[in-house]
mmCIF file of C-alpha atoms in Angstrom:
data_model
loop_
_atom_site.group_PDB
_atom_site.id
_atom_site.type_symbol
_atom_site.label_atom_id
_atom_site.label_comp_id
_atom_site.label_asym_id
_atom_site.label_seq_id
_atom_site.Cartn_x
_atom_site.Cartn_y
_atom_site.Cartn_z
ATOM 1 C CA MET A 1 0.000 0.000 0.000
ATOM 2 C CA ARG A 2 1.272 3.454 -0.818
ATOM 3 C CA GLN A 3 2.896 5.362 1.989
ATOM 4 C CA ARG A 4 0.300 8.106 1.952
ATOM 5 C CA ILE A 5 -2.441 5.569 2.632
ATOM 6 C CA LEU A 6 -0.668 3.455 5.212
ATOM 7 C CA VAL A 7 0.716 6.389 7.144
ATOM 8 C CA SER A 8 -2.069 8.897 7.469
ATOM 9 C CA ALA A 9 -0.415 10.321 10.567
ATOM 10 C CA LEU A 10 -2.517 12.754 12.467
ATOM 11 C CA SER A 11 -0.229 15.639 13.271
ATOM 12 C CA ALA A 12 -2.793 17.963 11.755
ATOM 13 C CA GLY A 13 -5.372 15.198 12.058
ATOM 14 C CA ALA A 14 -5.174 14.762 15.819
ATOM 15 C CA LEU A 15 -7.685 17.554 16.225
ATOM 16 C CA ALA A 16 -9.731 16.110 13.378
ATOM 17 C CA VAL A 17 -10.040 12.781 15.178
ATOM 18 C CA VAL A 18 -11.065 14.531 18.368
ATOM 19 C CA GLY A 19 -13.769 16.309 16.383
ATOM 20 C CA LEU A 20 -14.822 13.067 14.748
ATOM 21 C CA THR A 21 -15.029 11.423 18.160
ATOM 22 C CA THR A 22 -17.466 14.061 19.346
ATOM 23 C CA ALA A 23 -19.489 14.111 16.153
ATOM 24 C CA VAL A 24 -19.737 10.363 15.730
ATOM 25 C CA SER A 25 -20.450 9.796 19.413
ATOM 26 C CA SER A 26 -23.482 12.042 19.209
ATOM 27 C CA ALA A 27 -24.624 11.092 15.711
ATOM 28 C CA SER A 28 -23.957 7.358 15.814
ATOM 29 C CA GLY A 29 -24.532 6.343 19.387
ATOM 30 C CA ALA A 30 -20.931 5.394 20.204
ATOM 31 C CA VAL A 31 -20.869 4.228 23.781
ATOM 32 C CA ALA A 32 -17.262 3.948 24.887
ATOM 33 C CA ALA A 33 -14.334 6.120 25.865
ATOM 34 C CA PRO A 34 -11.626 6.416 23.199
ATOM 35 C CA THR A 35 -9.178 3.564 22.802
ATOM 36 C CA PRO A 36 -5.763 4.855 24.000
ATOM 37 C CA TYR A 37 -3.984 5.214 20.658
ATOM 38 C CA THR A 38 -1.031 7.583 20.604
ATOM 39 C CA ALA A 39 -0.632 10.549 18.273
ATOM 40 C CA GLY A 40 0.914 8.548 15.425
ATOM 41 C CA LYS A 41 -2.283 6.711 14.559
ATOM 42 C CA HIS A 42 -2.245 5.250 11.069
ATOM 43 C CA ALA A 43 -3.715 2.381 9.067
ATOM 44 C CA ALA A 44 -2.151 -1.052 8.600
ATOM 45 C CA LYS A 45 -3.170 -3.988 6.455
ATOM 46 C CA VAL A 46 -4.744 -6.906 8.292
ATOM 47 C CA CYS A 47 -3.788 -9.642 5.803
ATOM 48 C CA SER A 48 -0.481 -10.406 4.138
ATOM 49 C CA ALA A 49 -0.201 -9.442 0.503
ATOM 50 C CA ALA A 50 -0.937 -12.073 -2.111
ATOM 51 C CA THR A 51 2.404 -13.607 -3.060
ATOM 52 C CA ALA A 52 1.412 -15.957 -5.870
ATOM 53 C CA ALA A 53 -0.499 -15.614 -9.103
ATOM 54 C CA HIS A 54 -4.237 -16.212 -8.933
ATOM 55 C CA THR A 55 -4.398 -15.693 -5.189
ATOM 56 C CA ALA A 56 -6.129 -12.955 -3.222
ATOM 57 C CA ALA A 57 -5.501 -10.804 -0.185
ATOM 58 C CA CYS A 58 -8.200 -9.537 2.138
ATOM 59 C CA MET A 59 -8.994 -5.827 1.917
ATOM 60 C CA ALA A 60 -9.293 -4.965 5.619
ATOM 61 C CA VAL A 61 -7.149 -2.327 7.320
ATOM 62 C CA LYS A 62 -7.101 -1.309 10.972
ATOM 63 C CA LEU A 63 -5.985 1.720 12.922
ATOM 64 C CA VAL A 64 -2.799 1.190 14.908
ATOM 65 C CA ASN A 65 -0.645 3.471 17.021
ATOM 66 C CA ASP A 66 2.858 4.751 16.266
ATOM 67 C CA LYS A 67 4.260 1.407 17.405
ATOM 68 C CA GLY A 68 2.127 -0.444 14.886
ATOM 69 C CA VAL A 69 -0.171 -1.816 17.586
ATOM 70 C CA ALA A 70 -3.914 -1.613 18.179
ATOM 71 C CA PRO A 71 -3.961 -1.651 21.987
ATOM 72 C CA ALA A 72 -6.238 -4.221 23.615
ATOM 73 C CA SER A 73 -9.484 -2.649 24.744
ATOM 74 C CA THR A 74 -12.552 -3.873 26.598
ATOM 75 C CA ALA A 75 -14.713 -1.227 24.902
ATOM 76 C CA PRO A 76 -15.190 -0.054 21.313
ATOM 77 C CA PRO A 77 -13.107 2.939 20.184
ATOM 78 C CA ALA A 78 -15.340 6.000 20.395
ATOM 79 C CA THR A 79 -14.201 7.164 16.966
ATOM 80 C CA GLY A 80 -15.512 3.975 15.382
ATOM 81 C CA LEU A 81 -18.684 3.901 13.315
ATOM 82 C CA THR A 82 -21.480 2.099 15.166
ATOM 83 C CA PRO A 83 -24.560 0.304 13.807
ATOM 84 C CA THR A 84 -26.704 3.295 14.726
ATOM 85 C CA GLY A 85 -24.393 5.650 12.863
ATOM 86 C CA LEU A 86 -24.072 3.441 9.807
ATOM 87 C CA ARG A 87 -27.830 3.002 9.409
ATOM 88 C CA ASP A 88 -28.378 6.726 9.889
ATOM 89 C CA ALA A 89 -25.673 7.668 7.371
ATOM 90 C CA TYR A 90 -27.186 5.427 4.699
ATOM 91 C CA LYS A 91 -30.848 5.925 5.696
ATOM 92 C CA LEU A 92 -31.450 2.247 6.423
ATOM 93 C CA ASN A 93 -33.592 2.660 9.522
ATOM 94 C CA GLY A 94 -36.986 1.029 9.192
ATOM 95 C CA LEU A 95 -35.826 -1.434 6.517
ATOM 96 C CA SER A 96 -35.924 -5.184 7.118
ATOM 97 C CA ALA A 97 -34.102 -8.105 5.540
ATOM 98 C CA GLY A 98 -37.258 -10.152 6.039
ATOM 99 C CA GLY A 99 -35.471 -13.399 6.805
ATOM 100 C CA ARG A 100 -33.123 -13.126 3.814
ATOM 101 C CA THR A 101 -29.543 -14.338 4.138
ATOM 102 C CA VAL A 102 -26.210 -12.665 3.378
ATOM 103 C CA ALA A 103 -23.337 -15.052 2.671
ATOM 104 C CA ILE A 104 -19.763 -14.044 3.434
ATOM 105 C CA VAL A 105 -16.864 -15.735 1.661
ATOM 106 C CA ASP A 106 -13.362 -15.531 3.095
ATOM 107 C CA ALA A 107 -10.307 -17.749 3.418
ATOM 108 C CA TYR A 108 -9.251 -19.896 6.370
ATOM 109 C CA GLY A 109 -10.845 -20.631 9.725
ATOM 110 C CA TYR A 110 -11.911 -18.519 12.717
ATOM 111 C CA PRO A 111 -12.817 -20.780 15.662
ATOM 112 C CA ASN A 112 -14.325 -18.022 17.821
ATOM 113 C CA LEU A 113 -16.389 -16.315 15.149
ATOM 114 C CA GLU A 114 -19.719 -17.049 16.816
ATOM 115 C CA ARG A 115 -18.475 -15.965 20.244
ATOM 116 C CA ASP A 116 -16.974 -12.723 18.943
ATOM 117 C CA LEU A 117 -20.027 -11.865 16.860
ATOM 118 C CA GLY A 118 -22.080 -12.304 20.032
ATOM 119 C CA VAL A 119 -19.889 -9.775 21.850
ATOM 120 C CA TYR A 120 -20.311 -7.247 19.038
ATOM 121 C CA ARG A 121 -24.067 -7.622 18.749
ATOM 122 C CA SER A 122 -24.593 -7.518 22.497
ATOM 123 C CA GLN A 123 -22.462 -4.372 22.822
ATOM 124 C CA PHE A 124 -24.673 -2.501 20.378
ATOM 125 C CA GLY A 125 -28.020 -3.918 21.447
ATOM 126 C CA LEU A 126 -28.578 -6.129 18.400
ATOM 127 C CA SER A 127 -30.495 -9.384 18.671
ATOM 128 C CA ALA A 128 -28.509 -12.589 19.112
ATOM 129 C CA CYS A 129 -27.315 -14.253 15.896
ATOM 130 C CA THR A 130 -26.231 -17.786 16.710
ATOM 131 C CA THR A 131 -26.015 -21.207 15.135
ATOM 132 C CA ALA A 132 -28.563 -22.414 17.685
ATOM 133 C CA ASN A 133 -31.253 -19.886 16.726
ATOM 134 C CA GLY A 134 -30.693 -20.391 13.000
ATOM 135 C CA CYS A 135 -29.354 -16.898 12.302
ATOM 136 C CA LEU A 136 -25.726 -17.968 11.791
ATOM 137 C CA LYS A 137 -24.171 -20.806 9.812
ATOM 138 C CA ILE A 138 -20.445 -21.487 9.354
ATOM 139 C CA ILE A 139 -19.282 -24.000 6.730
ATOM 140 C CA ASN A 140 -16.266 -24.875 4.634
ATOM 141 C CA GLN A 141 -15.937 -24.378 0.888
ATOM 142 C CA SER A 142 -17.607 -27.720 0.211
ATOM 143 C CA GLY A 143 -20.505 -27.062 2.587
ATOM 144 C CA GLY A 144 -19.183 -29.257 5.392
ATOM 145 C CA THR A 145 -18.517 -28.474 9.024
ATOM 146 C CA THR A 146 -14.818 -29.409 9.169
ATOM 147 C CA LEU A 147 -13.369 -25.912 9.048
ATOM 148 C CA PRO A 148 -9.997 -24.755 7.684
ATOM 149 C CA ARG A 149 -6.968 -23.896 9.750
ATOM 150 C CA PHE A 150 -6.878 -20.580 11.607
ATOM 151 C CA ASN A 151 -5.284 -17.515 10.025
ATOM 152 C CA VAL A 152 -5.298 -14.420 12.206
ATOM 153 C CA GLY A 153 -5.396 -11.906 9.359
ATOM 154 C CA TRP A 154 -8.268 -13.513 7.489
ATOM 155 C CA ALA A 155 -10.093 -14.105 10.788
ATOM 156 C CA GLY A 156 -9.934 -10.360 11.387
ATOM 157 C CA GLU A 157 -11.431 -9.907 7.923
ATOM 158 C CA GLN A 158 -14.265 -12.265 8.805
ATOM 159 C CA ALA A 159 -14.935 -10.339 12.019
ATOM 160 C CA LEU A 160 -15.251 -7.103 10.049
ATOM 161 C CA ASP A 161 -17.551 -8.744 7.520
ATOM 162 C CA VAL A 162 -20.007 -10.288 9.975
ATOM 163 C CA ASP A 163 -20.039 -7.115 12.088
ATOM 164 C CA ALA A 164 -20.673 -4.933 9.023
ATOM 165 C CA VAL A 165 -23.603 -7.070 7.865
ATOM 166 C CA SER A 166 -24.964 -7.061 11.421
ATOM 167 C CA ALA A 167 -24.701 -3.283 11.606
ATOM 168 C CA ALA A 168 -26.368 -2.571 8.273
ATOM 169 C CA ALA A 169 -29.059 -5.279 8.394
ATOM 170 C CA PRO A 170 -29.438 -6.519 11.972
ATOM 171 C CA ASP A 171 -32.215 -8.968 11.105
ATOM 172 C CA ALA A 172 -30.414 -10.606 8.178
ATOM 173 C CA LYS A 173 -29.267 -14.177 8.553
ATOM 174 C CA ILE A 174 -25.573 -14.814 7.933
ATOM 175 C CA VAL A 175 -23.768 -17.739 6.303
ATOM 176 C CA VAL A 176 -19.964 -17.692 6.492
ATOM 177 C CA VAL A 177 -18.183 -19.921 3.953
ATOM 178 C CA GLN A 178 -14.508 -20.430 4.771
ATOM 179 C CA ALA A 179 -12.264 -21.387 1.849
ATOM 180 C CA ASN A 180 -9.307 -23.710 2.382
ATOM 181 C CA SER A 181 -6.898 -21.081 1.078
ATOM 182 C CA ALA A 182 -6.783 -17.663 -0.569
ATOM 183 C CA SER A 183 -6.406 -19.108 -4.068
ATOM 184 C CA PHE A 184 -8.907 -17.928 -6.659
ATOM 185 C CA ALA A 185 -9.985 -21.559 -7.111
ATOM 186 C CA ASP A 186 -10.724 -22.175 -3.429
ATOM 187 C CA LEU A 187 -12.430 -18.812 -2.894
ATOM 188 C CA GLY A 188 -14.438 -19.350 -6.070
ATOM 189 C CA ALA A 189 -15.529 -22.803 -4.903
ATOM 190 C CA ALA A 190 -16.687 -21.200 -1.652
ATOM 191 C CA VAL A 191 -18.775 -18.671 -3.611
ATOM 192 C CA VAL A 192 -20.483 -21.490 -5.481
ATOM 193 C CA THR A 193 -21.243 -23.227 -2.182
ATOM 194 C CA ALA A 194 -22.587 -19.949 -0.770
ATOM 195 C CA SER A 195 -24.901 -19.572 -3.759
ATOM 196 C CA LYS A 196 -26.500 -22.930 -2.962
ATOM 197 C CA GLN A 197 -27.380 -22.125 0.654
ATOM 198 C CA PRO A 198 -31.108 -21.632 1.359
ATOM 199 C CA GLY A 199 -32.261 -18.022 1.504
ATOM 200 C CA VAL A 200 -29.032 -16.450 0.228
ATOM 201 C CA VAL A 201 -29.723 -13.259 -1.732
ATOM 202 C CA ALA A 202 -26.265 -11.641 -1.504
ATOM 203 C CA ILE A 203 -22.667 -12.881 -1.291
ATOM 204 C CA SER A 204 -19.947 -10.558 0.025
ATOM 205 C CA ASN A 205 -16.339 -10.965 -1.114
ATOM 206 C CA SER A 206 -13.916 -8.693 0.741
ATOM 207 C CA TYR A 207 -10.788 -9.737 -1.102
ATOM 208 C CA GLY A 208 -9.038 -9.339 -4.403
ATOM 209 C CA GLY A 209 -6.002 -10.124 -6.488
ATOM 210 C CA GLY A 210 -4.752 -9.035 -9.871
ATOM 211 C CA ASP A 211 -7.113 -8.532 -12.781
ATOM 212 C CA ALA A 212 -8.269 -11.861 -14.179
ATOM 213 C CA SER A 213 -10.540 -13.188 -16.858
ATOM 214 C CA ASP A 214 -14.148 -14.238 -16.484
ATOM 215 C CA ALA A 215 -13.379 -16.828 -19.141
ATOM 216 C CA THR A 216 -11.328 -18.612 -16.472
ATOM 217 C CA TYR A 217 -12.979 -17.662 -13.188
ATOM 218 C CA GLY A 218 -16.336 -16.126 -14.054
ATOM 219 C CA SER A 219 -18.351 -19.306 -13.500
ATOM 220 C CA TYR A 220 -17.616 -18.983 -9.785
ATOM 221 C CA TYR A 221 -19.325 -15.586 -9.606
ATOM 222 C CA ASN A 222 -22.096 -15.946 -12.199
ATOM 223 C CA HIS A 223 -25.246 -16.276 -10.087
ATOM 224 C CA PRO A 224 -28.249 -14.395 -11.505
ATOM 225 C CA GLY A 225 -30.743 -13.610 -8.766
ATOM 226 C CA ILE A 226 -27.999 -13.222 -6.139
ATOM 227 C CA ALA A 227 -26.104 -9.960 -5.573
ATOM 228 C CA VAL A 228 -22.393 -10.819 -5.543
ATOM 229 C CA THR A 229 -20.390 -7.898 -4.130
ATOM 230 C CA ALA A 230 -16.606 -7.523 -4.270
ATOM 231 C CA SER A 231 -14.134 -5.018 -2.820
ATOM 232 C CA THR A 232 -12.219 -2.939 -5.376
ATOM 233 C CA GLY A 233 -9.028 -2.786 -3.282
ATOM 234 C CA ASP A 234 -7.147 -0.567 -0.854
ATOM 235 C CA ASN A 235 -4.276 0.708 -3.021
ATOM 236 C CA GLY A 236 -5.963 3.541 -4.886
ATOM 237 C CA TYR A 237 -6.094 3.746 -8.685
ATOM 238 C CA GLN A 238 -4.348 0.572 -9.864
ATOM 239 C CA GLY A 239 -6.512 -0.914 -12.616
ATOM 240 C CA GLY A 240 -8.650 -4.032 -12.380
ATOM 241 C CA SER A 241 -8.761 -6.261 -9.296
ATOM 242 C CA TYR A 242 -10.513 -9.606 -9.439
ATOM 243 C CA PRO A 243 -13.287 -10.461 -8.594
ATOM 244 C CA ALA A 244 -14.401 -6.792 -8.506
ATOM 245 C CA SER A 245 -13.376 -6.587 -12.175
ATOM 246 C CA SER A 246 -15.704 -9.456 -13.058
ATOM 247 C CA SER A 247 -18.743 -8.615 -15.154
ATOM 248 C CA TYR A 248 -20.808 -10.709 -12.749
ATOM 249 C CA THR A 249 -20.110 -8.834 -9.497
ATOM 250 C CA THR A 250 -21.069 -5.497 -7.990
ATOM 251 C CA ALA A 251 -17.727 -3.714 -7.575
ATOM 252 C CA VAL A 252 -17.698 -1.751 -4.311
ATOM 253 C CA GLY A 253 -15.389 1.229 -3.812
ATOM 254 C CA GLY A 254 -14.784 3.286 -0.696
ATOM 255 C CA THR A 255 -15.415 6.665 0.896
ATOM 256 C CA SER A 256 -14.433 8.773 3.858
ATOM 257 C CA LEU A 257 -17.576 9.280 5.948
ATOM 258 C CA VAL A 258 -17.871 11.985 8.606
ATOM 259 C CA ALA A 259 -20.699 13.455 10.639
ATOM 260 C CA ALA A 260 -21.697 16.892 9.328
ATOM 261 C CA SER A 261 -24.044 19.792 10.019
ATOM 262 C CA ASN A 262 -26.127 19.376 6.890
ATOM 263 C CA THR A 263 -29.537 17.979 6.029
ATOM 264 C CA ARG A 264 -28.242 14.441 5.714
ATOM 265 C CA GLY A 265 -26.141 14.706 8.878
ATOM 266 C CA TRP A 266 -23.104 13.207 7.136
ATOM 267 C CA SER A 267 -20.724 14.023 4.309
ATOM 268 C CA GLU A 268 -18.623 11.774 2.101
ATOM 269 C CA SER A 269 -15.606 12.100 -0.152
ATOM 270 C CA VAL A 270 -13.324 9.629 -1.914
ATOM 271 C CA TRP A 271 -11.179 7.506 0.388
ATOM 272 C CA ASP A 272 -7.768 7.796 -1.215
ATOM 273 C CA GLY A 273 -7.164 4.072 -0.785
ATOM 274 C CA ALA A 274 -10.264 2.994 -2.713
ATOM 275 C CA GLY A 275 -9.377 0.829 -5.698
ATOM 276 C CA SER A 276 -10.482 1.783 -9.198
ATOM 277 C CA GLY A 277 -9.623 1.097 -12.808
ATOM 278 C CA CYS A 278 -10.558 -0.790 -15.956
ATOM 279 C CA SER A 279 -10.335 -4.516 -16.536
ATOM 280 C CA THR A 280 -8.156 -5.565 -19.445
ATOM 281 C CA TYR A 281 -10.149 -8.796 -19.822
ATOM 282 C CA ASN A 282 -13.828 -8.541 -18.989
ATOM 283 C CA THR A 283 -16.856 -7.183 -20.796
ATOM 284 C CA ALA A 284 -18.205 -3.752 -19.869
ATOM 285 C CA LEU A 285 -21.563 -3.714 -18.114
ATOM 286 C CA SER A 286 -24.276 -2.872 -20.616
ATOM 287 C CA ALA A 287 -26.098 -1.069 -17.813
ATOM 288 C CA ALA A 288 -23.152 1.357 -17.553
ATOM 289 C CA SER A 289 -23.003 2.197 -21.256
ATOM 290 C CA SER A 290 -24.486 5.687 -20.869
ATOM 291 C CA PHE A 291 -22.363 6.706 -17.863
ATOM 292 C CA ASP A 292 -19.084 7.672 -19.593
ATOM 293 C CA THR A 293 -16.768 5.404 -17.646
ATOM 294 C CA GLY A 294 -13.977 5.891 -20.190
ATOM 295 C CA CYS A 295 -13.226 2.157 -20.048
ATOM 296 C CA SER A 296 -13.581 0.000 -23.134
ATOM 297 C CA LYS A 297 -14.101 -3.007 -20.868
ATOM 298 C CA ARG A 298 -15.378 -3.511 -17.314
ATOM 299 C CA ALA A 299 -15.048 -0.386 -15.153
ATOM 300 C CA MET A 300 -14.921 -0.415 -11.372
ATOM 301 C CA ALA A 301 -16.452 0.679 -9.006
ATOM 302 C CA ASP A 302 -20.238 0.470 -9.392
ATOM 303 C CA VAL A 303 -21.187 1.813 -5.946
ATOM 304 C CA SER A 304 -19.365 2.466 -2.696
ATOM 305 C CA ALA A 305 -19.650 2.788 1.077
ATOM 306 C CA ALA A 306 -17.557 3.780 4.082
ATOM 307 C CA ALA A 307 -13.992 2.448 3.918
ATOM 308 C CA ASP A 308 -11.604 5.046 5.381
ATOM 309 C CA PRO A 309 -10.382 3.460 8.638
ATOM 310 C CA SER A 310 -10.075 6.824 10.391
ATOM 311 C CA LYS A 311 -13.172 8.494 8.909
ATOM 312 C CA GLY A 312 -16.004 5.998 8.905
ATOM 313 C CA GLY A 313 -14.050 2.934 9.995
ATOM 314 C CA MET A 314 -16.163 0.591 12.109
ATOM 315 C CA ALA A 315 -15.627 -0.319 15.732
ATOM 316 C CA ILE A 316 -15.387 -4.112 15.572
ATOM 317 C CA TYR A 317 -14.561 -7.019 17.865
ATOM 318 C CA TYR A 318 -11.883 -9.168 16.262
ATOM 319 C CA PRO A 319 -9.352 -11.911 17.078
ATOM 320 C CA THR A 320 -5.725 -11.157 17.887
ATOM 321 C CA SER A 321 -4.894 -14.859 18.243
ATOM 322 C CA LYS A 322 -6.658 -18.215 18.077
ATOM 323 C CA THR A 323 -8.039 -17.639 21.591
ATOM 324 C CA ALA A 324 -7.994 -13.884 22.311
ATOM 325 C CA SER A 325 -10.079 -11.046 20.847
ATOM 326 C CA THR A 326 -10.439 -7.309 21.414
ATOM 327 C CA TRP A 327 -11.916 -4.086 20.026
ATOM 328 C CA ALA A 328 -10.355 -1.947 17.295
ATOM 329 C CA GLN A 329 -11.308 0.323 14.399
ATOM 330 C CA PHE A 330 -11.328 -1.289 10.946
ATOM 331 C CA GLY A 331 -11.889 -0.014 7.435
ATOM 332 C CA GLY A 332 -10.879 -0.741 3.861
ATOM 333 C CA THR A 333 -13.118 -1.654 0.961
ATOM 334 C CA SER A 334 -13.590 -4.829 3.007
ATOM 335 C CA GLU A 335 -15.919 -2.723 5.135
ATOM 336 C CA ALA A 336 -17.811 -1.438 2.103
ATOM 337 C CA ALA A 337 -18.515 -4.763 0.326
ATOM 338 C CA PRO A 338 -20.488 -6.392 3.177
ATOM 339 C CA ILE A 339 -22.380 -3.139 3.793
ATOM 340 C CA ILE A 340 -23.573 -3.141 0.180
ATOM 341 C CA ALA A 341 -24.383 -6.875 0.330
ATOM 342 C CA ALA A 342 -26.538 -6.146 3.386
ATOM 343 C CA VAL A 343 -28.313 -3.304 1.559
ATOM 344 C CA TYR A 344 -29.175 -5.705 -1.263
ATOM 345 C CA ALA A 345 -30.675 -7.994 1.379
ATOM 346 C CA LEU A 346 -32.695 -5.078 2.728
ATOM 347 C CA SER A 347 -33.979 -4.267 -0.749
ATOM 348 C CA GLY A 348 -35.193 -7.788 -1.444
ATOM 349 C CA ASN A 349 -34.644 -7.082 -5.137
ATOM 350 C CA THR A 350 -31.825 -9.087 -6.682
ATOM 351 C CA ALA A 351 -33.488 -10.429 -9.830
ATOM 352 C CA GLY A 352 -31.236 -10.893 -12.832
ATOM 353 C CA TYR A 353 -27.732 -9.438 -12.536
ATOM 354 C CA ALA A 354 -27.864 -7.234 -9.467
ATOM 355 C CA ASN A 355 -24.928 -5.058 -10.573
ATOM 356 C CA ALA A 356 -27.261 -3.482 -13.156
ATOM 357 C CA LEU A 357 -29.763 -2.242 -10.575
ATOM 358 C CA PRO A 358 -27.914 0.872 -9.322
ATOM 359 C CA TYR A 359 -27.427 2.078 -12.912
ATOM 360 C CA ALA A 360 -31.196 2.110 -13.329
ATOM 361 C CA HIS A 361 -31.663 4.187 -10.146
ATOM 362 C CA PRO A 362 -28.674 6.557 -9.754
ATOM 363 C CA GLY A 363 -30.885 9.257 -8.249
ATOM 364 C CA SER A 364 -31.516 6.982 -5.265
ATOM 365 C CA LEU A 365 -27.858 7.140 -4.216
ATOM 366 C CA PHE A 366 -25.768 9.764 -2.440
ATOM 367 C CA ASP A 367 -23.463 11.019 -5.189
ATOM 368 C CA VAL A 368 -19.865 11.499 -4.016
ATOM 369 C CA THR A 369 -18.342 14.436 -5.883
ATOM 370 C CA SER A 370 -15.053 15.294 -4.127
ATOM 371 C CA GLY A 371 -11.722 13.589 -3.591
ATOM 372 C CA SER A 372 -9.203 11.490 -5.498
ATOM 373 C CA ASN A 373 -7.433 8.147 -5.166
ATOM 374 C CA GLY A 374 -4.360 8.844 -7.267
ATOM 375 C CA THR A 375 -3.181 9.931 -10.701
ATOM 376 C CA CYS A 376 -4.777 8.500 -13.826
ATOM 377 C CA PRO A 377 -4.806 9.151 -17.586
ATOM 378 C CA THR A 378 -8.597 9.550 -17.733
ATOM 379 C CA THR A 379 -9.886 11.925 -15.073
ATOM 380 C CA GLN A 380 -12.961 10.018 -13.925
ATOM 381 C CA TRP A 381 -10.936 6.867 -13.234
ATOM 382 C CA CYS A 382 -9.391 8.426 -10.121
ATOM 383 C CA ASN A 383 -11.257 11.673 -9.418
ATOM 384 C CA ALA A 384 -14.744 12.104 -8.011
ATOM 385 C CA ARG A 385 -17.264 13.993 -10.102
ATOM 386 C CA THR A 386 -21.018 14.312 -10.509
ATOM 387 C CA GLY A 387 -22.345 10.959 -11.711
ATOM 388 C CA TRP A 388 -20.137 7.907 -12.151
ATOM 389 C CA ASP A 389 -16.480 7.914 -11.159
ATOM 390 C CA GLY A 390 -13.984 5.141 -10.537
ATOM 391 C CA PRO A 391 -13.343 5.429 -6.788
ATOM 392 C CA THR A 392 -17.009 5.653 -5.735
ATOM 393 C CA GLY A 393 -19.003 4.451 -8.729
ATOM 394 C CA LEU A 394 -22.479 5.952 -8.757
ATOM 395 C CA GLY A 395 -22.371 6.763 -5.050
ATOM 396 C CA THR A 396 -23.429 5.344 -1.687
ATOM 397 C CA PRO A 397 -26.761 4.018 -0.377
ATOM 398 C CA ASN A 398 -29.599 6.426 0.333
ATOM 399 C CA GLY A 399 -31.938 3.777 1.621
ATOM 400 C CA ALA A 400 -32.250 0.647 -0.499
ATOM 401 C CA ALA A 401 -34.177 2.031 -3.508
ATOM 402 C CA ALA A 402 -31.132 1.871 -5.827
ATOM 403 C CA PHE A 403 -30.675 -1.800 -5.099
#
């Protein structure tokens, strides 16, 4: 990740975080005193980078102090986005998933997922979501109950994903499908298994690797009637990232979200880490043909949601080892993809290819018109503007009418 993303040190931002603490605490119902980070707070990747071809890395980042540590805490960081704040920012209050299920696909195992999800939901007053009450199901990539080996980075990703779905759609059921590895083949097999689970209307994929071809991997993600969301990446304008660059997924970019004194109560700009670009392999979405993407093939993103770890990053409860867990503040486009999957579940409308739906209803989104995620040869690929742009797509949810 570029230095300017990974080290967003808060010399000037220390006061900004204090202001965000106050604003988010009042607007989002944050309930805890600030986690004791020191002044050098910055973002760090949760997962190791993909080191082999056709493998993926998770797209979660967390806030750490100047020693590279997120100090253990028994309470959520007060600067973290809460379920109340998230639903208010995206006008999701009053919407119901109506028993629909969001599937989450990630790599490797997480033995204490159910326990940690219970801590998160209890902290924020959400109803219990357990295997016993039928709300939660955890399976391997083949649909069995023998789960893969533990990986602390990917387990942190899973914690973010289940917490984000819980925050956005508290009454949605959740199926977590754990792939044996981070290879495209294993993750793809897990997506296929997720698509076969009863009640699944959306599948969240908070990972990505290099651009790849639907001719090779597209069958894993081709599920008409199910919204398949994918994170665009955390390295800014870089070109295509698979599976977000697939013609079968909804590519989800990222924003910086802050409480504001305006009619909405929040404002958004481009998160400079949000991935964007054009696929060199995959077919452009026909639904996007009138939106001047500038790409001859598949353009990403389609839509976006909060992703900046310091401005809209969620307070989550995550594992630091196979046995221990704590609170921290997480972001990345890994935060955005499960939020959008949950909004699809709230809409109840995923007929056909769900990535076409927002293009038919752009006026039902909050358009993000400021900010940049890098330097690019075609301005809309890395700079926000009215209408479609690469980092944020068509915008962020304003209720579920665009989905």
